[in-house]
């Protein structure tokens, strides 16, 4: 399979691993890339430039194939020197793909555009307006994250099918679809919408190479599409997470008008990471999307990707027979 995504990024299959806070580490990224997709490490895990450099080199030790570094931008805050130092490291280490997400990438546009010959820039957007803006700034690809996406969807509530379809019609750069996709049928569906590939987070959380505790992986396997919930609306930082004990407590506090400080006793990233390590699924917020209803076993990244491609082939054949 060759799409504009695979050609532009130099990868075998049009499948990208989401950035995944706390979980986008070298072992997982390298496994996805080695299997023919595009693995991703998350810069928020390595805030110090030299630790980021070490992580990039760790990926390179495990694969010679392209991988991405995700730069999560914080809304309403201007990037500081630390972020530009991280970008400098990314460029010095010869990373081939950079993904920006979370807020407008305008402060980074100049430096990324100045290195077009070296790095391919993907921007993750959650509405058409932001996708078009990123394209105008110079982004080489756009990831369109629909309402089903784990983590932070757009508050307008529009799903992946509509957003991906319209974006692919209205921008010239390749569009990737994210949110609610976990199998070959999903891949084939978004290709039919005009997209060039998919981005998956929840599916790769339930992989053998992801460091998260087995209890969290089992939660995904046993969950259905109704087992996620939207929290943090009252602080204007809506997030889609597993409907676990922490999420229920968060919603109770929000209903009582709790302050950000009060909510931090439940939503703190440190609590979430500690829960990922301990296996106490209810102890912290756990980003997950309704795609968990499509995930029925924990597999290696290679098995996941090859299974998706085989299912896509079979579904393509089935559709061709319908039209025969």
Coordinates of N, CA, C and O in Angstrom, one line a residue, residues 161-229:
X161 N -15.5 10.7 11.2 CA -16.0 10.5 9.8 C -16.2 11.8 9.1 O -15.8 12.0 8.0
X162 N -16.9 12.7 9.8 CA -17.2 14.0 9.1 C -16.0 14.9 9.0 O -15.7 15.5 8.0
X163 N -15.2 15.0 10.1 CA -14.1 15.9 10.1 C -13.0 15.4 9.1 O -12.5 16.2 8.4
X164 N -12.7 14.1 9.1 CA -11.7 13.6 8.2 C -12.1 13.8 6.8 O -11.3 14.2 5.9
X165 N -13.4 13.5 6.5 CA -13.9 13.6 5.2 C -13.8 15.1 4.7 O -13.3 15.3 3.6
X166 N -14.3 16.0 5.5 CA -14.3 17.4 5.0 C -12.9 17.9 4.9 O -12.5 18.7 4.0
X167 N -12.0 17.6 5.9 CA -10.7 18.1 5.8 C -9.9 17.6 4.6 O -9.2 18.4 4.0
X168 N -10.1 16.4 4.3 CA -9.4 15.8 3.1 C -9.9 16.5 1.8 O -9.1 16.6 0.8
X169 N -11.1 17.0 1.8 CA -11.6 17.7 0.7 C -11.1 19.1 0.6 O -11.0 19.7 -0.5
X170 N -10.8 19.7 1.7 CA -10.6 21.2 1.8 C -9.1 21.6 2.0 O -8.8 22.8 2.0
X171 N -8.2 20.7 2.3 CA -6.8 21.0 2.3 C -6.1 20.2 1.3 O -6.5 19.2 0.8
X172 N -4.9 20.8 0.9 CA -4.2 20.1 -0.2 C -3.1 19.1 0.3 O -2.8 18.2 -0.4
X173 N -2.7 19.3 1.6 CA -1.7 18.4 2.1 C -2.4 17.1 2.6 O -3.6 17.1 2.7
X174 N -1.6 16.0 2.7 CA -2.2 14.7 3.1 C -2.8 14.8 4.5 O -2.3 15.5 5.4
X175 N -3.9 14.2 4.7 CA -4.7 14.2 5.9 C -4.7 12.8 6.6 O -4.9 11.8 5.9
X176 N -4.4 12.7 7.8 CA -4.4 11.5 8.6 C -5.6 11.6 9.5 O -6.0 12.7 10.0
X177 N -6.3 10.5 9.8 CA -7.5 10.5 10.7 C -7.1 9.8 12.0 O -6.5 8.8 12.1
X178 N -7.6 10.4 13.1 CA -7.5 9.8 14.4 C -8.8 9.9 15.2 O -9.6 10.8 15.0
X179 N -9.0 8.9 16.0 CA -10.2 8.9 16.8 C -11.1 7.8 16.4 O -11.7 7.8 15.3
X180 N -11.3 6.7 17.2 CA -12.2 5.6 17.0 C -11.7 4.6 16.0 O -12.4 3.8 15.5
X181 N -10.4 4.6 15.7 CA -9.8 3.7 14.7 C -8.9 2.7 15.4 O -8.0 3.1 16.1
X182 N -9.1 1.4 15.1 CA -8.3 0.4 15.8 C -8.1 -0.8 14.9 O -7.5 -1.8 15.4
X183 N -8.6 -0.8 13.7 CA -8.5 -2.0 12.9 C -8.4 -1.7 11.4 O -8.4 -0.5 11.0
X184 N -8.4 -2.8 10.6 CA -8.3 -2.6 9.1 C -9.5 -2.0 8.5 O -9.4 -1.3 7.5
X185 N -10.7 -2.2 9.1 CA -11.9 -1.6 8.6 C -11.8 -0.1 8.7 O -12.3 0.6 7.9
X186 N -11.3 0.3 9.9 CA -11.2 1.8 10.1 C -10.2 2.4 9.1 O -10.4 3.5 8.6
X187 N -9.1 1.7 8.9 CA -8.1 2.2 7.9 C -8.8 2.3 6.5 O -8.6 3.4 5.9
X188 N -9.4 1.3 6.1 CA -10.0 1.3 4.8 C -11.1 2.4 4.7 O -11.2 3.1 3.7
X189 N -11.8 2.6 5.8 CA -12.9 3.6 5.8 C -12.3 5.0 5.6 O -12.8 5.8 4.8
X190 N -11.3 5.4 6.3 CA -10.7 6.7 6.2 C -10.0 6.9 4.9 O -10.0 8.0 4.3
X191 N -9.4 5.8 4.3 CA -8.8 6.0 3.0 C -9.9 6.3 2.0 O -9.7 7.1 1.0
X192 N -11.1 5.7 2.1 CA -12.2 6.0 1.2 C -12.7 7.5 1.4 O -13.4 8.0 0.5
X193 N -12.4 8.1 2.5 CA -12.8 9.5 2.7 C -11.8 10.5 2.1 O -12.1 11.7 2.1
X194 N -10.7 9.9 1.6 CA -9.7 10.8 1.0 C -8.5 11.0 1.9 O -7.6 11.7 1.5
X195 N -8.5 10.4 3.0 CA -7.3 10.5 3.9 C -6.2 9.6 3.4 O -6.4 8.7 2.6
X196 N -5.0 9.8 4.0 CA -3.8 9.1 3.5 C -3.3 8.1 4.6 O -2.3 7.5 4.3
X197 N -3.9 8.1 5.7 CA -3.4 7.2 6.8 C -4.2 7.4 8.1 O -5.1 8.2 8.2
X198 N -3.8 6.6 9.1 CA -4.4 6.7 10.4 C -3.4 6.9 11.5 O -2.2 6.6 11.4
X199 N -3.9 7.5 12.6 CA -3.2 7.6 13.8 C -3.9 6.9 14.9 O -5.1 7.2 15.1
X200 N -3.3 6.0 15.7 CA -3.9 5.3 16.7 C -3.2 5.4 18.1 O -2.0 5.4 18.1
X201 N -4.0 5.6 19.1 CA -3.4 5.7 20.4 C -3.8 4.5 21.3 O -3.0 3.7 21.7
X202 N -5.1 4.4 21.6 CA -5.6 3.4 22.4 C -5.2 2.0 22.0 O -4.8 1.1 22.8
X203 N -5.2 1.7 20.7 CA -4.8 0.4 20.1 C -3.4 0.1 20.5 O -3.1 -1.1 20.9
X204 N -2.5 1.1 20.5 CA -1.1 0.8 20.8 C -0.8 0.8 22.3 O 0.2 0.3 22.8
X205 N -1.8 1.3 23.1 CA -1.6 1.2 24.6 C -1.8 -0.3 24.9 O -1.1 -0.8 25.8
X206 N -2.7 -1.0 24.2 CA -2.9 -2.4 24.5 C -2.0 -3.2 23.6 O -2.4 -4.1 22.9
X207 N -0.7 -2.9 23.7 CA 0.3 -3.6 22.9 C 1.3 -4.2 23.9 O 1.5 -3.7 25.0
X208 N 2.0 -5.2 23.5 CA 3.0 -5.9 24.4 C 4.2 -4.9 24.7 O 4.7 -5.0 25.8
X209 N 4.5 -4.0 23.8 CA 5.6 -3.1 24.0 C 5.3 -1.9 24.8 O 6.3 -1.2 25.3
X210 N 4.1 -1.6 25.1 CA 3.7 -0.4 25.9 C 4.0 -0.8 27.3 O 3.6 -1.8 27.8
X211 N 4.7 0.2 28.0 CA 5.1 -0.1 29.4 C 4.0 -0.1 30.5 O 4.2 -0.5 31.6
X212 N 2.9 0.4 30.1 CA 1.8 0.5 31.1 C 1.5 -0.8 31.7 O 1.7 -1.9 31.1
X213 N 0.9 -0.8 32.9 CA 0.7 -2.0 33.7 C -0.3 -2.9 32.9 O -1.3 -2.4 32.2
X214 N -0.2 -4.2 33.0 CA -1.1 -5.1 32.4 C -2.6 -4.9 32.7 O -3.5 -5.1 31.9
X215 N -2.8 -4.4 34.0 CA -4.2 -4.2 34.4 C -4.9 -3.2 33.5 O -6.1 -3.3 33.2
X216 N -4.1 -2.2 33.1 CA -4.7 -1.1 32.2 C -5.0 -1.7 30.8 O -6.0 -1.4 30.1
X217 N -4.0 -2.6 30.3 CA -4.3 -3.2 29.0 C -5.5 -4.1 29.1 O -6.3 -4.2 28.2
X218 N -5.6 -4.9 30.2 CA -6.8 -5.7 30.4 C -8.1 -4.9 30.4 O -9.1 -5.3 29.9
X219 N -8.0 -3.7 31.0 CA -9.2 -2.8 31.1 C -9.6 -2.5 29.7 O -10.8 -2.6 29.3
X220 N -8.7 -2.2 28.8 CA -9.0 -1.8 27.4 C -9.7 -3.0 26.7 O -10.7 -2.9 26.0
X221 N -9.1 -4.2 26.9 CA -9.5 -5.4 26.2 C -11.0 -5.8 26.6 O -11.8 -6.2 25.9
X222 N -11.3 -5.5 27.9 CA -12.6 -5.9 28.5 C -13.6 -4.8 28.4 O -14.8 -5.0 28.7
X223 N -13.2 -3.6 28.0 CA -14.1 -2.5 27.9 C -14.9 -2.5 26.6 O -14.6 -3.2 25.6
X224 N -16.0 -1.7 26.6 CA -16.7 -1.5 25.3 C -16.7 0.0 24.9 O -16.1 0.8 25.7
X225 N -17.3 0.3 23.9 CA -17.3 1.7 23.3 C -18.0 2.7 24.2 O -17.8 3.9 24.0
X226 N -18.7 2.2 25.2 CA -19.4 3.1 26.1 C -18.7 3.4 27.4 O -19.2 4.1 28.3
X227 N -17.5 2.9 27.5 CA -16.8 2.9 28.8 C -15.8 4.1 28.9 O -14.9 4.0 29.8
X228 N -15.9 5.1 28.1 CA -15.1 6.3 28.3 C -16.0 7.5 28.7 O -17.2 7.4 28.5
X229 N -15.4 8.5 29.2 CA -16.2 9.7 29.7 C -15.4 10.9 29.5 O -14.2 10.9 29.4

